[in-house]
XYZ file of C-alpha atoms in Angstrom:
651
model
C 0.008 0.158 -0.425
C 1.540 3.053 -1.584
C 1.491 6.087 1.259
C -0.207 9.376 -0.493
C 1.562 12.801 -0.281
C 0.375 14.904 2.366
C -1.760 17.723 1.620
C -1.755 21.246 3.073
C -1.501 21.918 6.629
C -4.887 22.787 7.924
C -4.564 26.153 10.232
C -4.730 24.886 13.175
C -2.076 22.582 12.211
C -0.144 25.612 11.570
C -0.819 26.790 14.705
C 1.205 24.511 16.719
C 4.699 25.893 14.883
C 5.512 28.949 17.350
C 7.700 31.002 15.050
C 10.625 32.937 16.613
C 10.327 36.211 18.367
C 13.063 37.240 15.732
C 10.846 36.124 12.951
C 7.710 37.931 14.402
C 9.617 41.150 14.604
C 11.051 40.918 10.610
C 7.295 39.901 9.268
C 5.787 43.335 11.505
C 8.429 45.121 9.584
C 7.613 43.227 6.490
C 3.535 44.372 6.584
C 4.813 47.490 8.218
C 6.727 48.745 5.026
C 4.419 47.227 2.530
C 1.182 48.828 4.308
C 2.839 51.911 4.134
C 3.804 52.010 1.088
C 0.508 51.150 -0.119
C -1.152 53.975 2.070
C 1.382 56.560 -0.245
C 0.422 55.286 -3.233
C -3.287 56.054 -1.575
C -2.412 59.633 -0.898
C -1.107 59.852 -3.818
C -3.841 58.537 -6.312
C -6.030 61.142 -3.625
C -3.747 64.388 -4.077
C -2.900 64.328 -7.787
C -5.904 62.348 -9.452
C -8.140 63.048 -7.242
C -6.845 66.802 -6.532
C -7.932 66.412 -2.495
C -5.644 67.423 0.650
C -4.097 64.743 2.369
C -3.186 66.541 4.870
C 0.187 65.676 5.901
C 3.990 65.901 6.333
C 5.316 66.445 2.203
C 7.521 63.767 4.559
C 4.837 60.623 4.073
C 6.233 58.907 1.140
C 8.949 57.731 4.067
C 7.474 58.328 7.225
C 4.984 56.740 6.583
C 6.748 53.341 5.636
C 8.700 54.061 9.267
C 5.897 54.879 11.125
C 3.973 51.461 10.386
C 7.084 50.020 11.035
C 7.088 51.856 14.197
C 3.631 50.500 15.319
C 3.442 46.751 13.656
C 6.091 46.078 15.453
C 5.140 48.058 18.851
C 1.792 45.434 18.050
C 4.248 42.767 17.764
C 6.212 42.710 20.742
C 2.749 42.598 22.619
C 1.872 39.850 20.784
C 5.196 38.476 21.547
C 4.591 39.147 25.488
C 1.352 37.507 25.395
C 2.019 33.936 24.245
C 2.211 33.058 27.607
C -1.291 33.464 27.926
C -3.004 31.718 25.493
C -1.830 29.168 23.112
C -3.564 30.354 20.230
C -1.292 33.722 20.209
C 1.518 31.378 19.480
C 1.042 29.831 16.395
C 1.690 31.223 12.634
C -1.770 32.616 11.825
C -1.905 34.528 14.952
C 0.938 36.557 14.019
C -0.535 37.030 10.513
C -4.383 37.516 11.431
C -2.828 40.961 13.376
C -0.430 42.255 11.086
C -3.007 41.578 8.010
C -5.997 43.109 10.476
C -3.533 46.373 11.255
C -2.851 46.993 7.781
C -6.435 46.998 6.649
C -7.953 49.517 9.165
C -5.153 51.571 8.076
C -6.266 51.490 4.334
C -9.594 51.688 4.826
C -9.476 54.703 7.638
C -6.948 56.440 5.401
C -9.548 58.572 3.447
C -11.287 60.075 7.170
C -14.767 59.062 5.906
C -15.392 55.550 7.315
C -16.259 54.944 10.750
C -13.768 53.763 13.412
C -15.964 50.224 13.898
C -16.755 49.584 10.472
C -13.168 49.733 9.785
C -12.797 46.809 12.748
C -15.641 44.474 11.199
C -13.994 45.420 7.832
C -10.524 44.244 9.032
C -11.397 41.593 11.100
C -12.933 39.836 8.346
C -10.473 40.347 6.022
C -7.416 39.069 8.486
C -9.945 36.175 9.107
C -10.150 34.987 5.640
C -6.339 36.727 4.795
C -4.141 34.832 7.470
C -6.585 31.454 6.571
C -5.063 31.713 2.912
C -1.469 33.011 4.322
C -0.331 30.318 7.265
C -1.291 27.139 4.532
C 1.758 29.270 2.695
C 3.667 29.889 5.720
C 6.677 28.133 4.417
C 6.599 30.584 0.880
C 6.007 33.782 3.013
C 8.658 33.579 4.884
C 10.796 32.887 2.180
C 9.110 36.073 0.289
C 9.587 38.303 3.250
C 13.258 37.575 3.718
C 14.297 38.699 0.931
C 12.240 41.366 -0.249
C 12.429 43.418 3.674
C 16.081 44.539 2.159
C 14.477 46.022 -1.042
C 12.218 47.722 0.520
C 13.669 49.505 3.417
C 15.644 50.606 0.406
C 12.452 52.042 -1.446
C 11.787 54.077 1.559
C 15.347 55.328 2.169
C 15.292 56.703 -1.618
C 12.135 57.628 -1.352
C 13.457 60.194 1.715
C 16.006 61.215 -0.587
C 13.833 62.178 -3.381
C 11.688 64.484 -1.516
C 14.376 66.166 0.627
C 17.006 66.338 -2.684
C 13.868 68.119 -4.435
C 12.883 70.833 -2.249
C 17.034 71.134 -1.884
C 17.005 71.920 -5.804
C 14.164 73.672 -6.182
C 15.204 75.846 -3.555
C 18.675 76.497 -5.228
C 17.068 77.474 -8.687
C 14.368 79.817 -6.968
C 17.301 82.105 -4.991
C 19.169 81.761 -8.697
C 16.820 83.128 -10.421
C 16.553 86.054 -8.106
C 16.290 89.621 -9.734
C 19.191 92.291 -8.189
C 17.780 94.189 -5.335
C 17.030 98.027 -4.883
C 19.740 99.711 -3.130
C 18.245 100.722 0.617
C 14.881 98.817 0.619
C 14.248 97.407 3.930
C 13.868 94.069 5.635
C 10.605 92.896 6.390
C 9.202 90.288 9.115
C 5.748 89.269 9.606
C 4.469 87.736 12.482
C 1.278 85.994 12.510
C 0.517 85.477 16.205
C -2.326 82.360 15.410
C -5.812 82.608 17.379
C -4.465 86.251 19.037
C -7.573 88.510 19.660
C -6.967 91.547 21.092
C -9.384 91.739 24.008
C -6.284 89.533 25.666
C -3.476 91.889 24.940
C -2.183 94.446 27.426
C -1.471 96.150 24.448
C -5.281 96.913 24.346
C -6.221 97.228 28.049
C -6.643 94.126 29.369
C -5.622 94.061 32.893
C -3.039 90.657 32.602
C 0.493 92.034 31.600
C 0.518 89.828 28.813
C 2.405 91.933 26.068
C 4.971 94.112 27.815
C 7.775 93.181 24.537
C 4.683 94.118 22.097
C 4.045 97.245 23.497
C 8.001 98.053 23.445
C 7.658 97.962 19.573
C 4.319 99.341 19.271
C 6.134 102.607 21.357
C 8.818 102.214 17.968
C 6.023 101.878 15.564
C 2.036 102.570 14.530
C -0.519 100.235 16.476
C -3.925 99.636 15.210
C -6.227 99.888 17.795
C -9.448 98.213 15.553
C -7.464 96.126 13.575
C -9.712 93.287 11.763
C -9.240 89.865 10.057
C -10.631 88.942 7.144
C -12.473 85.929 8.668
C -12.302 83.996 11.311
C -10.444 81.139 10.993
C -6.733 80.563 9.113
C -6.657 79.920 5.763
C -8.889 82.919 4.798
C -7.631 85.108 6.439
C -3.401 84.258 5.820
C -4.945 84.469 1.832
C -5.866 87.760 2.217
C -2.931 89.224 4.300
C -1.104 87.359 1.139
C -2.905 88.646 -1.302
C -4.917 91.695 -0.389
C -8.046 89.443 -2.133
C -11.275 89.121 0.730
C -12.392 85.194 1.123
C -15.403 85.622 -1.023
C -12.572 86.721 -3.451
C -10.336 83.723 -3.367
C -10.745 79.770 -3.528
C -9.030 79.411 0.253
C -12.049 77.866 1.997
C -12.277 74.684 5.176
C -11.847 71.796 2.248
C -10.243 74.255 -0.591
C -6.651 75.744 -0.802
C -6.017 79.085 -2.314
C -4.746 78.528 -5.936
C -2.936 80.637 -8.048
C -5.074 83.382 -9.070
C -4.053 86.089 -7.502
C -0.310 87.195 -6.504
C 1.037 86.743 -3.223
C 3.010 89.470 -1.383
C 5.945 86.766 -1.496
C 6.231 86.458 -5.403
C 6.232 90.179 -5.552
C 8.990 90.957 -3.354
C 10.872 87.407 -4.567
C 10.842 89.462 -8.111
C 12.339 92.726 -6.520
C 15.324 90.401 -5.667
C 14.224 89.408 -1.626
C 15.178 86.478 -0.094
C 11.608 84.985 0.590
C 11.022 82.816 4.169
C 8.668 80.948 6.356
C 8.190 79.062 9.016
C 4.840 78.497 10.091
C 4.013 76.216 13.707
C 0.047 76.468 12.196
C 0.399 72.469 10.007
C -3.326 72.471 9.325
C -2.927 75.472 7.216
C -0.364 77.294 6.822
C 1.620 74.458 4.335
C 2.320 74.035 1.302
C -0.721 71.642 0.781
C -2.820 74.602 0.864
C -0.980 77.502 -1.232
C 0.258 79.247 1.424
C 4.323 78.692 0.420
C 3.895 80.428 -2.976
C 6.995 83.165 -3.454
C 8.524 81.398 -0.865
C 11.603 80.140 -1.556
C 12.156 78.502 1.774
C 9.494 77.302 3.955
C 8.998 75.102 6.643
C 6.071 73.572 8.340
C 5.669 69.885 9.737
C 9.271 68.977 11.588
C 10.762 65.277 11.424
C 10.201 63.874 15.207
C 9.025 60.704 16.398
C 5.560 61.931 16.875
C 5.018 63.804 13.299
C 6.340 60.543 11.502
C 4.050 58.044 13.534
C 1.015 60.875 12.797
C 1.696 60.301 8.788
C 0.093 56.823 9.025
C -3.569 56.315 9.027
C -3.280 54.459 11.860
C -0.659 56.627 13.987
C -3.176 59.566 13.317
C -5.983 58.130 14.603
C -4.106 56.926 18.281
C -3.051 60.633 18.270
C -5.942 62.716 16.634
C -8.781 60.718 17.033
C -11.735 60.544 13.661
C -11.194 64.494 13.187
C -7.695 64.681 12.210
C -6.142 67.093 14.343
C -7.987 66.893 17.983
C -7.071 64.981 20.903
C -7.768 61.164 20.604
C -10.081 59.043 22.842
C -7.170 57.083 24.281
C -4.614 60.120 24.655
C -7.869 61.992 26.479
C -8.199 58.578 28.941
C -4.451 58.665 29.514
C -4.303 62.337 30.344
C -2.811 63.958 27.269
C -4.255 66.496 25.428
C -0.819 68.533 23.942
C -0.929 68.918 20.458
C 1.547 66.552 19.161
C 4.237 67.774 17.027
C 3.596 71.119 17.916
C 6.433 73.733 16.614
C 7.023 76.161 19.579
C 7.582 79.843 18.969
C 11.141 79.386 20.180
C 11.883 76.728 17.516
C 10.280 78.255 14.924
C 12.440 81.571 15.867
C 15.605 79.939 16.199
C 14.631 78.429 12.733
C 14.418 81.505 11.225
C 17.856 82.668 13.237
C 19.533 79.868 11.409
C 18.093 80.301 8.135
C 19.110 84.247 7.736
C 22.870 83.797 9.530
C 23.361 81.980 6.324
C 22.347 84.099 3.520
C 23.945 86.862 1.953
C 24.295 90.344 4.236
C 23.956 92.206 0.380
C 20.330 91.056 0.485
C 17.077 92.167 1.499
C 14.809 89.545 3.180
C 11.756 88.990 3.835
C 10.573 86.616 6.202
C 7.058 85.029 7.073
C 6.487 83.727 11.196
C 3.546 81.396 11.847
C 3.526 80.955 15.861
C 1.084 78.627 17.144
C 1.279 78.576 20.841
C -2.071 80.446 21.804
C -4.178 77.345 20.019
C -5.769 74.755 21.584
C -5.142 73.260 23.746
C -3.261 75.746 25.406
C 0.218 74.178 27.392
C 2.218 76.722 27.103
C 5.923 76.280 29.082
C 6.961 77.029 32.099
C 6.502 79.649 33.916
C 4.117 81.255 31.570
C 1.851 77.710 32.588
C 1.183 79.629 35.862
C 1.820 83.141 35.277
C -1.499 84.351 35.855
C -3.653 80.364 38.297
C -2.318 77.527 39.921
C -1.425 74.811 37.019
C -4.700 73.166 36.340
C -4.598 69.809 38.578
C -5.044 66.430 37.049
C -7.283 64.394 37.164
C -7.803 60.550 38.159
C -8.508 58.092 35.496
C -11.857 57.706 36.559
C -12.690 61.348 36.491
C -11.584 61.453 32.819
C -12.907 57.811 32.003
C -16.588 60.064 32.597
C -15.860 62.764 31.133
C -14.188 61.361 27.956
C -17.766 59.252 27.349
C -20.147 61.533 28.745
C -19.378 65.257 28.213
C -20.482 66.856 24.985
C -18.263 68.411 23.821
C -14.680 69.911 24.939
C -16.391 72.802 26.303
C -18.581 71.344 28.306
C -16.600 71.838 31.784
C -17.496 74.469 35.499
C -16.789 78.190 34.858
C -13.826 77.296 37.016
C -12.042 75.082 34.631
C -13.300 77.732 32.040
C -11.386 80.182 33.837
C -8.315 77.841 34.247
C -8.241 77.102 30.037
C -8.263 81.178 29.488
C -5.467 81.950 31.647
C -3.739 78.867 30.038
C -4.300 81.002 27.219
C -3.248 84.333 28.014
C -0.176 82.737 29.617
C 0.755 81.280 25.769
C -0.058 84.994 24.742
C 2.476 85.981 27.738
C 4.635 83.566 25.729
C 4.676 84.621 22.676
C 5.375 88.041 23.843
C 8.440 86.254 25.259
C 9.823 85.439 21.904
C 8.734 88.687 20.436
C 10.905 90.012 22.705
C 13.587 87.194 22.083
C 13.751 88.007 18.280
C 13.884 91.087 18.347
C 17.246 91.514 20.326
C 18.622 88.969 17.977
C 18.501 91.314 15.447
C 19.544 93.950 17.468
C 22.526 92.280 18.130
C 23.157 91.851 14.204
C 22.848 95.143 13.342
C 19.382 94.486 11.401
C 17.083 95.870 13.496
C 16.657 99.733 12.585
C 16.954 98.755 8.968
C 13.759 95.845 9.266
C 9.921 96.019 8.344
C 8.267 94.110 11.695
C 4.567 93.542 11.909
C 2.732 91.740 14.377
C -0.576 90.539 13.807
C -3.018 87.651 14.025
C -4.861 85.810 11.791
C -8.101 85.889 13.959
C -9.345 85.867 17.775
C -10.471 83.181 20.186
C -14.301 82.948 21.802
C -14.465 81.004 25.365
C -18.568 81.439 25.280
C -19.213 85.523 25.071
C -21.455 85.060 22.204
C -22.097 81.160 23.365
C -19.637 79.586 21.384
C -16.075 78.478 21.933
C -12.536 78.897 20.169
C -13.035 80.136 16.152
C -14.273 80.239 13.223
C -18.146 79.980 14.279
C -19.186 83.549 13.971
C -18.126 87.247 13.316
C -18.372 89.235 16.196
C -15.395 90.967 17.632
C -13.563 88.456 20.007
C -13.419 86.250 16.848
C -11.972 88.883 14.317
C -10.633 92.300 16.616
C -6.716 91.625 16.806
C -3.278 93.088 17.486
C -1.905 95.138 14.009
C 1.541 96.837 15.362
C 3.589 98.476 12.436
C 7.111 99.248 13.103
C 10.199 100.245 10.457
C 11.868 102.902 12.201
C 12.297 106.419 9.956
C 9.329 105.246 7.531
C 6.852 104.691 10.307
C 6.299 107.456 13.398
C 6.758 106.491 16.805
C 4.225 105.524 19.568
C 1.312 107.015 16.919
C -2.312 105.265 18.005
C -4.478 104.254 14.913
C -8.367 104.282 16.384
C -10.244 103.572 12.703
C -11.358 100.323 12.078
C -9.079 98.655 9.676
C -8.150 95.301 7.523
C -5.747 93.022 7.566
C -5.918 92.872 3.558
C -4.196 96.087 3.528
C -1.043 93.892 4.399
C -0.065 93.225 1.713
C -0.735 96.190 0.198
C 1.122 97.930 2.957
C 4.290 96.155 2.470
C 4.430 96.598 -1.080
C 4.132 100.670 -0.493
C 7.078 100.425 2.426
C 9.345 98.534 0.229
C 8.572 100.459 -2.859
C 8.429 97.394 -5.295
C 6.240 99.438 -7.621
C 3.594 96.574 -7.668
C -0.284 97.384 -8.489
C -0.840 93.944 -7.945
C -2.466 94.179 -4.955
C -6.033 96.163 -3.994
C -7.233 97.720 -1.187
C -4.685 100.684 0.150
C -1.381 100.869 2.383
C -1.580 101.456 6.092
C 0.588 104.476 5.213
C -1.847 106.217 4.815
C -3.412 106.671 8.327
C -0.004 108.732 8.988
C 0.028 110.777 5.243
C -1.340 114.444 5.467
C -4.563 112.939 4.474
C -5.986 109.997 6.139
C -8.712 108.166 4.483
C -10.619 105.213 6.643
C -12.847 102.731 5.044
C -14.911 100.486 5.900
C -13.646 97.049 6.459
C -15.893 93.879 6.061
C -15.271 90.012 7.560
C -16.537 87.004 5.819
C -17.191 83.937 7.289
C -18.704 80.692 5.535
C -19.184 78.119 8.005
C -20.299 74.886 6.343
C -19.184 73.284 3.069
C -21.023 75.771 1.172
C -18.761 78.796 0.143
C -21.938 80.160 -1.345
C -23.552 80.482 1.909
C -21.502 82.525 3.742
C -21.628 85.147 6.564
C -20.958 88.714 6.383
C -20.230 91.384 8.387
C -19.490 95.230 8.173
C -16.980 97.689 10.323
C -17.770 101.427 9.787
C -18.260 104.708 11.855
C -18.087 103.206 15.191
C -21.354 100.171 14.213
C -20.734 96.461 13.384
C -23.717 95.154 10.834
C -23.682 91.352 10.932
C -25.604 88.963 8.069
C -26.125 85.724 9.124
C -26.189 82.991 6.638
C -30.140 82.645 7.787
C -30.963 85.906 6.759
C -31.426 87.960 10.162
C -29.337 90.820 10.814
C -27.243 92.600 13.493
C -26.115 95.697 14.457
C -23.764 97.082 17.385
C -22.284 100.411 18.692
C -18.833 98.960 19.477
C -17.712 102.336 20.725
C -20.802 102.713 23.249
C -20.402 98.692 23.711
C -17.439 97.151 22.849
C -18.478 93.958 23.813
C -21.913 93.219 21.735
C -23.995 92.591 24.230
C -26.882 94.962 23.005
C -28.513 94.179 18.682
C -29.875 97.435 17.686
C -31.120 95.607 14.613
C -34.587 96.239 15.933
C -34.350 99.794 17.369
C -36.686 102.044 15.027
C -34.112 104.748 15.837
C -31.434 103.211 13.785
C -33.667 102.061 11.219
C -31.425 104.279 8.378
C -28.553 102.790 10.315
C -28.944 99.303 9.197
C -30.647 99.677 5.743
C -27.257 101.365 4.659
C -24.694 99.374 5.721
C -27.289 96.298 4.620
C -27.467 97.633 1.584
C -23.628 98.626 1.374
C -22.313 94.944 2.668
C -24.358 93.835 -0.287
C -23.059 95.174 -2.793
C -19.522 94.779 -1.174
C -20.150 90.670 -1.797
C -21.550 91.191 -5.261
C -18.300 92.360 -6.621
C -14.876 92.000 -6.658
C -13.468 95.524 -5.945
C -13.404 97.061 -2.882
C -14.517 100.486 -4.410
C -18.212 98.330 -4.236
C -18.193 99.197 -0.308
C -16.980 103.096 -0.849
C -21.180 104.298 -1.289
C -21.340 104.391 2.700
C -21.887 108.179 3.715
C -19.438 110.234 4.472
C -20.711 109.979 8.340
C -23.581 107.833 10.128
C -25.560 108.643 12.846
C -24.273 107.494 16.208
C -26.830 104.892 18.421
C -29.171 106.538 21.231
C -27.828 106.805 24.400
C -31.038 104.502 25.916
C -29.139 101.644 24.233
C -26.188 101.970 25.969
C -25.469 98.705 27.645
C -24.830 99.963 31.694
C -21.627 98.145 31.355
C -19.085 98.806 28.746
C -15.911 97.849 30.894
C -13.166 95.856 29.276
C -13.033 91.986 28.615
C -12.513 90.248 32.022
C -10.069 87.558 32.459
C -13.569 84.649 32.088
C -16.402 86.654 30.565
C -19.990 85.934 31.128
C -20.059 82.844 29.691
C -23.153 82.923 27.188
C -23.954 87.002 27.863
C -25.587 87.811 24.451
C -25.863 84.747 22.778
C -28.315 83.355 20.215
């Protein structure tokens, strides 16, 4: 009787074979590289075929595979540690199931459009069948893994080389193409304190000493007491500052980048011979992908750190940030970690700028843009600024964190005491930004550059802590979200110690830079802010816009003119405030018959302004408008307190 050759072993038989720890770890590396490279291919298709935004570091072609290797090796280590617990965790099928499950989960979660639970179920099903298929081919799989892993690693290294070489070559070419610069033009530094409202600044009368260095800089230049951002969130306001355009005139929106339809001030200055460099800490919107790096020969946003590497992986991003893409995941909430992973501090951004500056030729002017992100949620200023205005926030127990994670309606579902602590931390972060401003000014003075440098300090939008029933920003156009600081200093060209009380728009920054640098560019609408220290100042109405949803055509609009703040909401509801007498915007005058004429004129001007592409469309307002009657003036018109009454004026 002849014996039949044995067939392929069953899954249970293969589970008896216990792969060595080295084999398991090598398999983890291989699966990490393969799935990471798969994510790279998917992102390339999303970006270049579907024209979508991938919202990750431009170093992702090598970072994503490295991140997956780190995560898969960690998972393999945990599996090896659990071997003594269960015999089922020792075999090849457990290994294959784990890696296929993680790989498929990372791929299905990559577009951020599928729920975690759906992804878990789908990945488990694929892993169950896939591991059965692989376990029947264990020997062939091990050979493939052993032979191809070095080649996969070399492919990732090649991707890193290509990405970094391409950036270096592009920058060298841009510098080589610069024309000669005019003699005597100033250097320019535009500093954006991201998410800093004027109401929290000592410069604007706040009781906490948040801005001593900014006040010293203001004494050397001009302070605009009523600077208004063109929107209440990052991308459209930055785009306005760079192009002079209003949000409705540009493509910049929640899900769309700034296109190249309009020139930027960085392009104009580069064409005039300026060295141009950008240093952005806000990687959510201030990066190359969103169009804000156009015109900068050198641009630094994302950092290369372990946290940033992990965040380029789909699985890593979900572990760190949850479903939304940037907020804190529930896992990290349970661990008591609410810090922003990979945040570039103002000190680091300043050091990056000075390192770049010291490597540049001294015979060329430069334009440097610094976006500083420390005052953005979550508010975690470094010592001693974390306890500058209130003792450090106490750590909560795991039981409290567990309850809050699954029962709080939002992060802002907190007590008044907790809200006060958040405001204190926020204003401590502003004080930290101010300290770094002082360090930067000192560094320029030490290099003998301060008197030849135009410095502009402003913000892209403010922050709300419940004053109108909202929190953070990007939800409305009240002053607390749009009123920002603006200081301009340049010895010899800008008056010292001047304060301008007329409202001005941040969209005028592009025209101001073109004017004060004498580039001769006429590509920027709006008007130079230098008109306010000229012989005949020409104040005008100031517009702000916000499209809160996915439809950019459904937008809010606000108009500031002659002491009034008019708001036209998406639902057609109109609001009117006398901001001279009512700076906290507590009394809505829209239904007051005594100011009906004011409301009608501002409404008509706002509608005309929204329907055209020219600043002159809004200049149909009368020279002056009547003031609000005394009987509607609120009793309490004091400056903003540290913790405003939550829900005051909510609507």
